[in-house]
């Protein structure tokens, strides 16, 4: 009976080892699956981050272009306003010169008229 008892103990241990082996294989398979999912998630997050960085870069470039276009537009508008004001100043200067000439002409006529007693 010692032989059968030892054999029975050996079978029990073999069954226990086989069960433990299946449990470990199942655990390994589950962890491998979880790791695979985590890798996929990391890849997705990495691609998302790259995409966000590219989008941010494109937005920054566009924003800089828009800002540059706005500045150029504002400078052009200011330059146009300066040209209009310069033209107006020149016109007023010409009117002033004409009025001064008319005044001088009128004054000389008055002086000559007083001298000759018109």
XYZ file of C-alpha atoms in Angstrom:
118
model
C 0.000 0.000 0.000
C 2.968 2.303 0.432
C 3.559 2.076 -3.279
C -0.053 3.020 -4.083
C -0.012 5.784 -1.501
C 3.178 7.241 -2.998
C 1.733 6.838 -6.462
C -1.524 8.496 -5.383
C 0.453 11.405 -3.881
C 2.464 11.697 -7.085
C -0.739 11.773 -9.190
C -2.260 14.400 -6.872
C 0.891 16.503 -7.169
C 0.929 16.071 -10.939
C -2.735 17.140 -11.159
C -2.034 20.126 -8.893
C 0.999 21.077 -10.989
C -0.997 20.728 -14.212
C -3.787 22.926 -12.779
C -1.237 25.497 -11.584
C 0.421 25.393 -14.992
C -2.943 26.040 -16.723
C -3.645 28.912 -14.309
C -0.234 30.422 -15.022
C -0.734 29.986 -18.777
C -4.142 31.635 -18.493
C -2.668 34.478 -16.434
C 0.197 34.863 -18.924
C -2.271 34.917 -21.834
C -4.450 37.524 -20.077
C -1.450 39.710 -19.217
C -0.126 39.354 -22.762
C -3.523 40.466 -24.078
C -3.610 43.408 -21.652
C -0.076 44.369 -22.644
C -1.016 44.216 -26.314
C -4.030 46.457 -25.678
C -1.848 48.860 -23.694
C 0.688 48.977 -26.550
C -2.096 49.746 -29.025
C -3.410 52.483 -26.721
C 0.092 53.942 -26.419
C 0.476 53.906 -30.203
C -2.882 55.624 -30.595
C -1.942 58.229 -27.984
C 1.408 58.743 -29.678
C -0.245 59.252 -33.081
C -2.788 61.576 -31.455
C 0.024 63.597 -29.849
C 1.863 63.823 -33.181
C -1.354 64.909 -34.863
C -1.989 67.527 -32.166
C 1.552 68.850 -32.534
C 1.174 69.098 -36.305
C -2.196 70.823 -35.898
C -0.732 73.249 -33.358
C 2.171 73.964 -35.709
C -0.220 74.551 -38.625
C -2.412 76.802 -36.466
C 0.644 78.735 -35.305
C 1.810 79.182 -38.888
C -1.685 80.249 -39.982
C -1.996 82.555 -36.985
C 1.362 84.136 -37.833
C 0.264 84.515 -41.463
C -3.012 86.090 -40.340
C -1.175 88.410 -37.951
C 1.283 89.364 -40.701
C -1.554 89.955 -43.145
C -3.355 92.117 -40.556
C -0.191 94.126 -39.854
C 0.470 94.610 -43.575
C -3.139 95.650 -44.102
C -2.959 98.112 -41.192
C 0.325 99.573 -42.466
C -1.114 99.910 -45.988
C -4.228 101.611 -44.607
C -2.046 103.991 -42.587
C 0.125 104.712 -45.643
C -3.013 105.471 -47.688
C -4.264 107.777 -44.947
C -0.882 109.544 -44.867
C -0.991 109.980 -48.649
C -4.505 111.435 -48.443
C -3.485 113.811 -45.645
C -0.330 114.845 -47.552
C -2.435 115.564 -50.608
C -4.886 117.576 -48.504
C -2.012 119.513 -46.893
C -0.551 120.288 -50.335
C -3.957 121.447 -51.560
C -4.427 123.658 -48.486
C -0.896 125.045 -48.924
C -1.699 125.916 -52.528
C -4.954 127.595 -51.427
C -3.053 129.507 -48.741
C -0.426 130.629 -51.249
C -3.167 131.709 -53.684
C -4.996 133.603 -50.925
C -1.740 135.254 -49.804
C -1.036 136.248 -53.418
C -4.548 137.657 -53.784
C -4.107 139.567 -50.519
C -0.770 140.938 -51.697
C -2.286 141.873 -55.066
C -5.253 143.553 -53.362
C -2.931 145.319 -50.926
C -0.764 146.618 -53.761
C -3.854 147.845 -55.615
C -4.991 149.593 -52.436
C -1.546 151.164 -51.978
C -1.416 152.304 -55.598
C -5.009 153.516 -55.380
C -4.197 155.592 -52.237
C -1.116 156.950 -53.886
C -3.114 158.005 -56.921
C -6.349 158.594 -55.035
C -8.574 156.313 -57.024
